């Protein structure tokens, strides 16, 4: 396992947000985090990349307790793509992606050939190499998300965390972004709202409710009508699609 969490706890303002979470990220595979709003998905991702400190339990990277690791060391291994951000600055696609090299450079370090190669590879991975000089403000939502992923890839991470990467995107861009992530040679942990996207792209799924993992495993084992009714409070029919063989969740309205 690359990332493991054992009985991880964190809270704020007297409320426990992440409450005893245990999970494993399998190398080279995609782990999906699903659950209602406020279930702790985003907070857990921030704990994993140590933007927040755990109040209890332990998160390990390749068996080592991350609490004892320097932030720069973690940033060279783990990249986080947060929900879409905006900026008023006049910047280009290349400017944004170059920021991904920050963990590998000192404050006064010159730009190196290795930095340039990492940025170029990241742009190619997301299909934005031809847009390098385009203004950030002229990009569509899907294109901006690709650039965010490219910035993360410029860190040359082995683990990639994504917080609702398909939020506010149309269906085409949702599918394109998750297909892109799935093709990347990294271990990924992705917080998602859409159960069908989780079923389509994730190798394993962990279901969170009120900060706790209530179910975890492959989509076939986790995405059941009983779980959806219990966790999300809605009725659903879960069937295997005759078109692609994956599970499909159909929500039922009385």
PDB file of C-alpha atoms in Angstrom:
ATOM      1  CA  UNK A   1       0.000   0.000   0.000  1.00  0.00           C
ATOM      2  CA  UNK A   2       1.219   3.522  -0.714  1.00  0.00           C
ATOM      3  CA  UNK A   3      -1.184   5.510   1.486  1.00  0.00           C
ATOM      4  CA  UNK A   4      -2.795   3.916   4.530  1.00  0.00           C
ATOM      5  CA  UNK A   5      -4.996   5.517   7.158  1.00  0.00           C
ATOM      6  CA  UNK A   6      -5.680   3.889  10.501  1.00  0.00           C
ATOM      7  CA  UNK A   7      -8.336   5.213  12.894  1.00  0.00           C
ATOM      8  CA  UNK A   8      -7.815   8.781  11.682  1.00  0.00           C
ATOM      9  CA  UNK A   9      -9.703  11.475  13.572  1.00  0.00           C
ATOM     10  CA  UNK A  10     -10.004  15.229  13.086  1.00  0.00           C
ATOM     11  CA  UNK A  11     -12.549  17.832  14.105  1.00  0.00           C
ATOM     12  CA  UNK A  12     -13.184  21.520  14.518  1.00  0.00           C
ATOM     13  CA  UNK A  13     -15.426  23.750  16.628  1.00  0.00           C
ATOM     14  CA  UNK A  14     -16.204  20.837  18.913  1.00  0.00           C
ATOM     15  CA  UNK A  15     -17.460  18.620  16.072  1.00  0.00           C
ATOM     16  CA  UNK A  16     -15.745  15.468  14.816  1.00  0.00           C
ATOM     17  CA  UNK A  17     -15.513  15.700  11.004  1.00  0.00           C
ATOM     18  CA  UNK A  18     -13.338  12.632  10.355  1.00  0.00           C
ATOM     19  CA  UNK A  19     -14.058   9.997  12.967  1.00  0.00           C
ATOM     20  CA  UNK A  20     -11.924   6.857  13.031  1.00  0.00           C
ATOM     21  CA  UNK A  21     -11.340   6.406   9.287  1.00  0.00           C
ATOM     22  CA  UNK A  22      -9.339   3.387   8.139  1.00  0.00           C
ATOM     23  CA  UNK A  23      -8.596   2.847   4.450  1.00  0.00           C
ATOM     24  CA  UNK A  24      -5.895   1.749   2.004  1.00  0.00           C
ATOM     25  CA  UNK A  25      -4.895   3.115  -1.400  1.00  0.00           C
ATOM     26  CA  UNK A  26      -3.649   0.307  -3.644  1.00  0.00           C
ATOM     27  CA  UNK A  27      -0.674   1.273  -5.831  1.00  0.00           C
ATOM     28  CA  UNK A  28      -1.658   2.224  -9.371  1.00  0.00           C
ATOM     29  CA  UNK A  29      -5.386   2.034  -8.702  1.00  0.00           C
ATOM     30  CA  UNK A  30      -8.194   4.553  -8.195  1.00  0.00           C
ATOM     31  CA  UNK A  31      -9.946   4.758  -4.832  1.00  0.00           C
ATOM     32  CA  UNK A  32     -13.230   6.678  -4.852  1.00  0.00           C
ATOM     33  CA  UNK A  33     -14.591   8.480  -1.796  1.00  0.00           C
ATOM     34  CA  UNK A  34     -18.363   8.903  -1.888  1.00  0.00           C
ATOM     35  CA  UNK A  35     -20.880  10.111   0.641  1.00  0.00           C
ATOM     36  CA  UNK A  36     -23.367  12.899   1.336  1.00  0.00           C
ATOM     37  CA  UNK A  37     -22.285  16.521   1.735  1.00  0.00           C
ATOM     38  CA  UNK A  38     -20.520  16.954   5.056  1.00  0.00           C
ATOM     39  CA  UNK A  39     -19.475  13.322   5.315  1.00  0.00           C
ATOM     40  CA  UNK A  40     -15.776  14.222   5.586  1.00  0.00           C
ATOM     41  CA  UNK A  41     -14.460  13.502   2.083  1.00  0.00           C
ATOM     42  CA  UNK A  42     -12.692  16.832   1.499  1.00  0.00           C
ATOM     43  CA  UNK A  43     -11.349  16.962   5.045  1.00  0.00           C
ATOM     44  CA  UNK A  44      -9.917  13.463   4.691  1.00  0.00           C
ATOM     45  CA  UNK A  45      -8.075  14.437   1.493  1.00  0.00           C
ATOM     46  CA  UNK A  46      -6.546  17.444   3.254  1.00  0.00           C
ATOM     47  CA  UNK A  47      -5.461  15.259   6.146  1.00  0.00           C
ATOM     48  CA  UNK A  48      -3.823  12.796   3.759  1.00  0.00           C
ATOM     49  CA  UNK A  49      -1.707  15.496   2.113  1.00  0.00           C
ATOM     50  CA  UNK A  50      -1.110  17.045   5.553  1.00  0.00           C
ATOM     51  CA  UNK A  51      -2.735  20.391   4.936  1.00  0.00           C
ATOM     52  CA  UNK A  52      -4.314  19.555   8.300  1.00  0.00           C
ATOM     53  CA  UNK A  53      -2.872  17.587  11.190  1.00  0.00           C
ATOM     54  CA  UNK A  54      -4.675  14.516  12.434  1.00  0.00           C
ATOM     55  CA  UNK A  55      -6.070  14.678  15.957  1.00  0.00           C
ATOM     56  CA  UNK A  56      -5.788  10.914  16.335  1.00  0.00           C
ATOM     57  CA  UNK A  57      -4.735   7.840  14.432  1.00  0.00           C
ATOM     58  CA  UNK A  58      -2.022   7.692  11.800  1.00  0.00           C
ATOM     59  CA  UNK A  59      -1.597   8.202   8.067  1.00  0.00           C
ATOM     60  CA  UNK A  60       1.366   6.423   6.504  1.00  0.00           C
ATOM     61  CA  UNK A  61       3.120   6.843   3.171  1.00  0.00           C
ATOM     62  CA  UNK A  62       4.956   3.691   2.142  1.00  0.00           C
ATOM     63  CA  UNK A  63       4.791   2.587   5.772  1.00  0.00           C
ATOM     64  CA  UNK A  64       6.247   5.802   7.249  1.00  0.00           C
ATOM     65  CA  UNK A  65       4.179   8.020   9.543  1.00  0.00           C
ATOM     66  CA  UNK A  66       3.503  11.219   7.613  1.00  0.00           C
ATOM     67  CA  UNK A  67       3.356  13.247  10.829  1.00  0.00           C
ATOM     68  CA  UNK A  68       7.148  13.118  10.911  1.00  0.00           C
ATOM     69  CA  UNK A  69       7.655  14.127   7.270  1.00  0.00           C
ATOM     70  CA  UNK A  70       8.487  17.620   6.042  1.00  0.00           C
ATOM     71  CA  UNK A  71       5.778  19.272   3.947  1.00  0.00           C
ATOM     72  CA  UNK A  72       8.126  19.633   1.001  1.00  0.00           C
ATOM     73  CA  UNK A  73       8.887  15.917   1.057  1.00  0.00           C
ATOM     74  CA  UNK A  74       5.173  15.116   1.050  1.00  0.00           C
ATOM     75  CA  UNK A  75       4.495  17.617  -1.756  1.00  0.00           C
ATOM     76  CA  UNK A  76       7.060  15.853  -3.928  1.00  0.00           C
ATOM     77  CA  UNK A  77       5.081  12.638  -3.588  1.00  0.00           C
ATOM     78  CA  UNK A  78       1.442  13.674  -3.184  1.00  0.00           C
ATOM     79  CA  UNK A  79      -0.406  16.230  -5.328  1.00  0.00           C
ATOM     80  CA  UNK A  80      -3.864  17.610  -4.514  1.00  0.00           C
ATOM     81  CA  UNK A  81      -6.306  18.933  -7.115  1.00  0.00           C
ATOM     82  CA  UNK A  82      -8.875  20.935  -5.181  1.00  0.00           C
ATOM     83  CA  UNK A  83     -12.264  22.077  -6.388  1.00  0.00           C
ATOM     84  CA  UNK A  84     -11.999  24.651  -9.152  1.00  0.00           C
ATOM     85  CA  UNK A  85     -10.257  27.853  -8.142  1.00  0.00           C
ATOM     86  CA  UNK A  86     -10.443  31.255  -9.797  1.00  0.00           C
ATOM     87  CA  UNK A  87      -7.956  34.090 -10.080  1.00  0.00           C
ATOM     88  CA  UNK A  88      -8.053  37.662 -11.346  1.00  0.00           C
ATOM     89  CA  UNK A  89      -4.403  37.572 -12.385  1.00  0.00           C
ATOM     90  CA  UNK A  90      -3.519  37.624 -16.069  1.00  0.00           C
ATOM     91  CA  UNK A  91      -1.785  34.274 -16.318  1.00  0.00           C
ATOM     92  CA  UNK A  92      -1.333  31.678 -19.018  1.00  0.00           C
ATOM     93  CA  UNK A  93      -1.759  27.924 -19.000  1.00  0.00           C
ATOM     94  CA  UNK A  94       2.027  27.581 -18.815  1.00  0.00           C
ATOM     95  CA  UNK A  95       2.195  29.913 -15.791  1.00  0.00           C
ATOM     96  CA  UNK A  96      -0.256  27.730 -13.882  1.00  0.00           C
ATOM     97  CA  UNK A  97       1.443  24.436 -14.701  1.00  0.00           C
ATOM     98  CA  UNK A  98       4.890  25.778 -13.804  1.00  0.00           C
ATOM     99  CA  UNK A  99       3.611  26.305 -10.240  1.00  0.00           C
ATOM    100  CA  UNK A 100       3.618  22.543  -9.865  1.00  0.00           C
ATOM    101  CA  UNK A 101       7.424  22.576  -9.742  1.00  0.00           C
ATOM    102  CA  UNK A 102       7.486  24.649  -6.538  1.00  0.00           C
ATOM    103  CA  UNK A 103       8.096  21.683  -4.161  1.00  0.00           C
ATOM    104  CA  UNK A 104      11.194  20.717  -6.152  1.00  0.00           C
ATOM    105  CA  UNK A 105      12.830  24.150  -6.161  1.00  0.00           C
ATOM    106  CA  UNK A 106      14.342  26.465  -3.592  1.00  0.00           C
ATOM    107  CA  UNK A 107      13.302  30.100  -3.312  1.00  0.00           C
ATOM    108  CA  UNK A 108      16.259  31.260  -5.417  1.00  0.00           C
ATOM    109  CA  UNK A 109      16.743  28.138  -7.530  1.00  0.00           C
ATOM    110  CA  UNK A 110      17.047  28.699 -11.285  1.00  0.00           C
ATOM    111  CA  UNK A 111      14.635  26.984 -13.642  1.00  0.00           C
ATOM    112  CA  UNK A 112      16.216  23.746 -14.842  1.00  0.00           C
ATOM    113  CA  UNK A 113      15.889  21.443 -17.812  1.00  0.00           C
ATOM    114  CA  UNK A 114      14.304  18.870 -15.515  1.00  0.00           C
ATOM    115  CA  UNK A 115      11.648  21.412 -14.479  1.00  0.00           C
ATOM    116  CA  UNK A 116      10.880  22.144 -18.114  1.00  0.00           C
ATOM    117  CA  UNK A 117      10.627  18.474 -19.008  1.00  0.00           C
ATOM    118  CA  UNK A 118       8.199  17.844 -16.137  1.00  0.00           C
ATOM    119  CA  UNK A 119       5.970  20.738 -17.235  1.00  0.00           C
ATOM    120  CA  UNK A 120       6.008  19.651 -20.882  1.00  0.00           C
ATOM    121  CA  UNK A 121       5.137  16.070 -19.943  1.00  0.00           C
ATOM    122  CA  UNK A 122       2.266  17.293 -17.754  1.00  0.00           C
ATOM    123  CA  UNK A 123       0.844  19.426 -20.561  1.00  0.00           C
ATOM    124  CA  UNK A 124       1.021  16.496 -22.974  1.00  0.00           C
ATOM    125  CA  UNK A 125      -0.670  14.160 -20.492  1.00  0.00           C
ATOM    126  CA  UNK A 126      -3.754  16.381 -20.311  1.00  0.00           C
ATOM    127  CA  UNK A 127      -3.816  17.373 -23.976  1.00  0.00           C
ATOM    128  CA  UNK A 128      -3.070  21.061 -23.343  1.00  0.00           C
ATOM    129  CA  UNK A 129       0.405  21.387 -24.882  1.00  0.00           C
ATOM    130  CA  UNK A 130      -1.008  23.407 -27.768  1.00  0.00           C
ATOM    131  CA  UNK A 131      -2.699  25.835 -25.351  1.00  0.00           C
ATOM    132  CA  UNK A 132       0.382  26.701 -23.284  1.00  0.00           C
ATOM    133  CA  UNK A 133       0.262  30.413 -24.137  1.00  0.00           C
ATOM    134  CA  UNK A 134      -3.503  30.772 -23.869  1.00  0.00           C
ATOM    135  CA  UNK A 135      -4.912  33.028 -21.150  1.00  0.00           C
ATOM    136  CA  UNK A 136      -6.426  31.241 -18.159  1.00  0.00           C
ATOM    137  CA  UNK A 137      -9.535  33.421 -18.437  1.00  0.00           C
ATOM    138  CA  UNK A 138     -10.353  32.172 -21.936  1.00  0.00           C
ATOM    139  CA  UNK A 139     -10.505  28.486 -20.944  1.00  0.00           C
ATOM    140  CA  UNK A 140     -13.676  26.481 -20.474  1.00  0.00           C
ATOM    141  CA  UNK A 141     -14.410  24.724 -17.197  1.00  0.00           C
ATOM    142  CA  UNK A 142     -13.198  21.405 -18.520  1.00  0.00           C
ATOM    143  CA  UNK A 143     -10.002  22.963 -19.878  1.00  0.00           C
ATOM    144  CA  UNK A 144      -9.296  24.667 -16.565  1.00  0.00           C
ATOM    145  CA  UNK A 145      -9.674  21.360 -14.777  1.00  0.00           C
ATOM    146  CA  UNK A 146      -7.201  19.775 -17.168  1.00  0.00           C
ATOM    147  CA  UNK A 147      -4.743  22.550 -16.377  1.00  0.00           C
ATOM    148  CA  UNK A 148      -5.228  21.993 -12.631  1.00  0.00           C
ATOM    149  CA  UNK A 149      -4.399  18.334 -13.170  1.00  0.00           C
ATOM    150  CA  UNK A 150      -1.384  19.283 -15.276  1.00  0.00           C
ATOM    151  CA  UNK A 151      -0.113  21.519 -12.465  1.00  0.00           C
ATOM    152  CA  UNK A 152      -0.435  18.580 -10.094  1.00  0.00           C
ATOM    153  CA  UNK A 153       1.339  16.267 -12.538  1.00  0.00           C
ATOM    154  CA  UNK A 154       4.201  18.749 -12.874  1.00  0.00           C
ATOM    155  CA  UNK A 155       4.953  17.882  -9.253  1.00  0.00           C
ATOM    156  CA  UNK A 156       5.773  14.397 -10.620  1.00  0.00           C
ATOM    157  CA  UNK A 157       3.710  12.767  -7.858  1.00  0.00           C
ATOM    158  CA  UNK A 158       3.233   9.069  -7.318  1.00  0.00           C
ATOM    159  CA  UNK A 159      -0.069   9.759  -5.513  1.00  0.00           C
ATOM    160  CA  UNK A 160      -2.777  12.088  -6.822  1.00  0.00           C
ATOM    161  CA  UNK A 161      -5.709  13.322  -4.726  1.00  0.00           C
ATOM    162  CA  UNK A 162      -8.692  14.989  -6.391  1.00  0.00           C
ATOM    163  CA  UNK A 163     -11.564  16.746  -4.628  1.00  0.00           C
ATOM    164  CA  UNK A 164     -14.716  16.680  -6.758  1.00  0.00           C
ATOM    165  CA  UNK A 165     -12.810  17.058 -10.059  1.00  0.00           C
ATOM    166  CA  UNK A 166     -16.039  16.833 -12.087  1.00  0.00           C
ATOM    167  CA  UNK A 167     -17.962  19.428 -10.075  1.00  0.00           C
ATOM    168  CA  UNK A 168     -19.787  21.956 -12.328  1.00  0.00           C
ATOM    169  CA  UNK A 169     -18.640  20.203 -15.529  1.00  0.00           C
ATOM    170  CA  UNK A 170     -20.947  18.955 -18.270  1.00  0.00           C
ATOM    171  CA  UNK A 171     -21.253  15.222 -18.893  1.00  0.00           C
ATOM    172  CA  UNK A 172     -18.676  15.116 -21.687  1.00  0.00           C
ATOM    173  CA  UNK A 173     -16.017  16.819 -19.578  1.00  0.00           C
ATOM    174  CA  UNK A 174     -16.838  14.691 -16.532  1.00  0.00           C
ATOM    175  CA  UNK A 175     -16.143  11.548 -18.533  1.00  0.00           C
ATOM    176  CA  UNK A 176     -13.027  12.986 -20.146  1.00  0.00           C
ATOM    177  CA  UNK A 177     -11.497  14.134 -16.850  1.00  0.00           C
ATOM    178  CA  UNK A 178     -12.040  10.828 -15.039  1.00  0.00           C
ATOM    179  CA  UNK A 179     -10.865   8.806 -18.038  1.00  0.00           C
ATOM    180  CA  UNK A 180      -7.730  10.954 -18.062  1.00  0.00           C
ATOM    181  CA  UNK A 181      -7.101  10.377 -14.351  1.00  0.00           C
ATOM    182  CA  UNK A 182      -7.620   6.648 -14.718  1.00  0.00           C
ATOM    183  CA  UNK A 183      -4.963   6.480 -17.462  1.00  0.00           C
ATOM    184  CA  UNK A 184      -2.322   8.263 -15.394  1.00  0.00           C
ATOM    185  CA  UNK A 185       0.535   6.158 -13.963  1.00  0.00           C
ATOM    186  CA  UNK A 186      -0.270   7.144 -10.369  1.00  0.00           C
ATOM    187  CA  UNK A 187      -2.206   5.981  -7.332  1.00  0.00           C
ATOM    188  CA  UNK A 188      -5.310   8.172  -7.103  1.00  0.00           C
ATOM    189  CA  UNK A 189      -7.893   8.971  -4.439  1.00  0.00           C
ATOM    190  CA  UNK A 190     -10.917  10.829  -5.816  1.00  0.00           C
ATOM    191  CA  UNK A 191     -13.840  12.368  -3.939  1.00  0.00           C
ATOM    192  CA  UNK A 192     -17.003  12.107  -6.050  1.00  0.00           C
ATOM    193  CA  UNK A 193     -20.705  12.873  -5.764  1.00  0.00           C
ATOM    194  CA  UNK A 194     -21.903  10.880  -8.767  1.00  0.00           C
ATOM    195  CA  UNK A 195     -22.336   7.199  -7.918  1.00  0.00           C
ATOM    196  CA  UNK A 196     -22.398   6.132 -11.558  1.00  0.00           C
ATOM    197  CA  UNK A 197     -19.083   7.867 -12.238  1.00  0.00           C
ATOM    198  CA  UNK A 198     -17.638   6.099  -9.198  1.00  0.00           C
ATOM    199  CA  UNK A 199     -18.910   2.758 -10.512  1.00  0.00           C
ATOM    200  CA  UNK A 200     -17.528   3.442 -13.977  1.00  0.00           C
ATOM    201  CA  UNK A 201     -14.002   4.585 -13.094  1.00  0.00           C
ATOM    202  CA  UNK A 202     -13.024   3.522  -9.563  1.00  0.00           C
ATOM    203  CA  UNK A 203     -11.309   0.251  -8.712  1.00  0.00           C
ATOM    204  CA  UNK A 204     -12.365   0.519  -5.064  1.00  0.00           C
ATOM    205  CA  UNK A 205     -14.890   2.707  -3.270  1.00  0.00           C
ATOM    206  CA  UNK A 206     -15.069   3.894   0.332  1.00  0.00           C
ATOM    207  CA  UNK A 207     -18.420   5.235   1.535  1.00  0.00           C
ATOM    208  CA  UNK A 208     -18.313   7.942   4.218  1.00  0.00           C
ATOM    209  CA  UNK A 209     -21.162   9.022   6.459  1.00  0.00           C
ATOM    210  CA  UNK A 210     -20.742  11.492   9.310  1.00  0.00           C
ATOM    211  CA  UNK A 211     -16.987  11.098   9.149  1.00  0.00           C
ATOM    212  CA  UNK A 212     -16.932   7.306   9.277  1.00  0.00           C
ATOM    213  CA  UNK A 213     -16.312   4.652   6.626  1.00  0.00           C
ATOM    214  CA  UNK A 214     -19.479   2.560   6.524  1.00  0.00           C
ATOM    215  CA  UNK A 215     -18.552   0.403   3.523  1.00  0.00           C
ATOM    216  CA  UNK A 216     -15.447  -0.189   1.434  1.00  0.00           C
ATOM    217  CA  UNK A 217     -14.423  -2.502  -1.388  1.00  0.00           C
ATOM    218  CA  UNK A 218     -14.912  -2.969  -5.130  1.00  0.00           C
ATOM    219  CA  UNK A 219     -17.939  -1.213  -6.690  1.00  0.00           C
ATOM    220  CA  UNK A 220     -19.853  -4.490  -7.050  1.00  0.00           C
ATOM    221  CA  UNK A 221     -19.689  -5.058  -3.301  1.00  0.00           C
ATOM    222  CA  UNK A 222     -20.259  -1.485  -2.163  1.00  0.00           C
ATOM    223  CA  UNK A 223     -22.890  -0.007  -4.475  1.00  0.00           C
ATOM    224  CA  UNK A 224     -26.048  -1.744  -3.326  1.00  0.00           C
ATOM    225  CA  UNK A 225     -29.618  -0.547  -3.089  1.00  0.00           C
ATOM    226  CA  UNK A 226     -29.519  -1.108   0.684  1.00  0.00           C
ATOM    227  CA  UNK A 227     -26.383   1.033   1.135  1.00  0.00           C
ATOM    228  CA  UNK A 228     -27.752   3.843  -1.027  1.00  0.00           C
ATOM    229  CA  UNK A 229     -31.004   3.866   0.928  1.00  0.00           C
ATOM    230  CA  UNK A 230     -29.199   3.836   4.279  1.00  0.00           C
ATOM    231  CA  UNK A 231     -26.464   6.393   3.506  1.00  0.00           C
ATOM    232  CA  UNK A 232     -28.088   8.717   0.965  1.00  0.00           C
ATOM    233  CA  UNK A 233     -31.711   8.288   2.026  1.00  0.00           C
ATOM    234  CA  UNK A 234     -33.041   7.481  -1.435  1.00  0.00           C
ATOM    235  CA  UNK A 235     -34.384   4.396  -3.182  1.00  0.00           C
ATOM    236  CA  UNK A 236     -32.358   3.033  -6.064  1.00  0.00           C
ATOM    237  CA  UNK A 237     -32.112   0.097  -8.428  1.00  0.00           C
ATOM    238  CA  UNK A 238     -28.559  -1.130  -9.057  1.00  0.00           C
ATOM    239  CA  UNK A 239     -28.083  -3.164 -12.237  1.00  0.00           C
ATOM    240  CA  UNK A 240     -25.255  -4.170 -14.526  1.00  0.00           C
ATOM    241  CA  UNK A 241     -25.296  -2.264 -17.806  1.00  0.00           C
ATOM    242  CA  UNK A 242     -25.638  -4.458 -20.920  1.00  0.00           C
ATOM    243  CA  UNK A 243     -23.546  -1.887 -22.836  1.00  0.00           C
ATOM    244  CA  UNK A 244     -20.316  -1.772 -20.813  1.00  0.00           C
ATOM    245  CA  UNK A 245     -20.831  -4.406 -18.113  1.00  0.00           C
ATOM    246  CA  UNK A 246     -20.421  -1.962 -15.217  1.00  0.00           C
ATOM    247  CA  UNK A 247     -22.914  -1.207 -12.488  1.00  0.00           C
ATOM    248  CA  UNK A 248     -25.547   1.415 -13.157  1.00  0.00           C
ATOM    249  CA  UNK A 249     -27.513   3.178 -10.401  1.00  0.00           C
ATOM    250  CA  UNK A 250     -31.039   4.291 -11.229  1.00  0.00           C
ATOM    251  CA  UNK A 251     -32.721   6.419  -8.596  1.00  0.00           C
ATOM    252  CA  UNK A 252     -36.388   5.782  -7.895  1.00  0.00           C
ATOM    253  CA  UNK A 253     -38.995   8.411  -7.071  1.00  0.00           C
ATOM    254  CA  UNK A 254     -42.214   7.506  -5.310  1.00  0.00           C
TER     255      UNK A 254
END
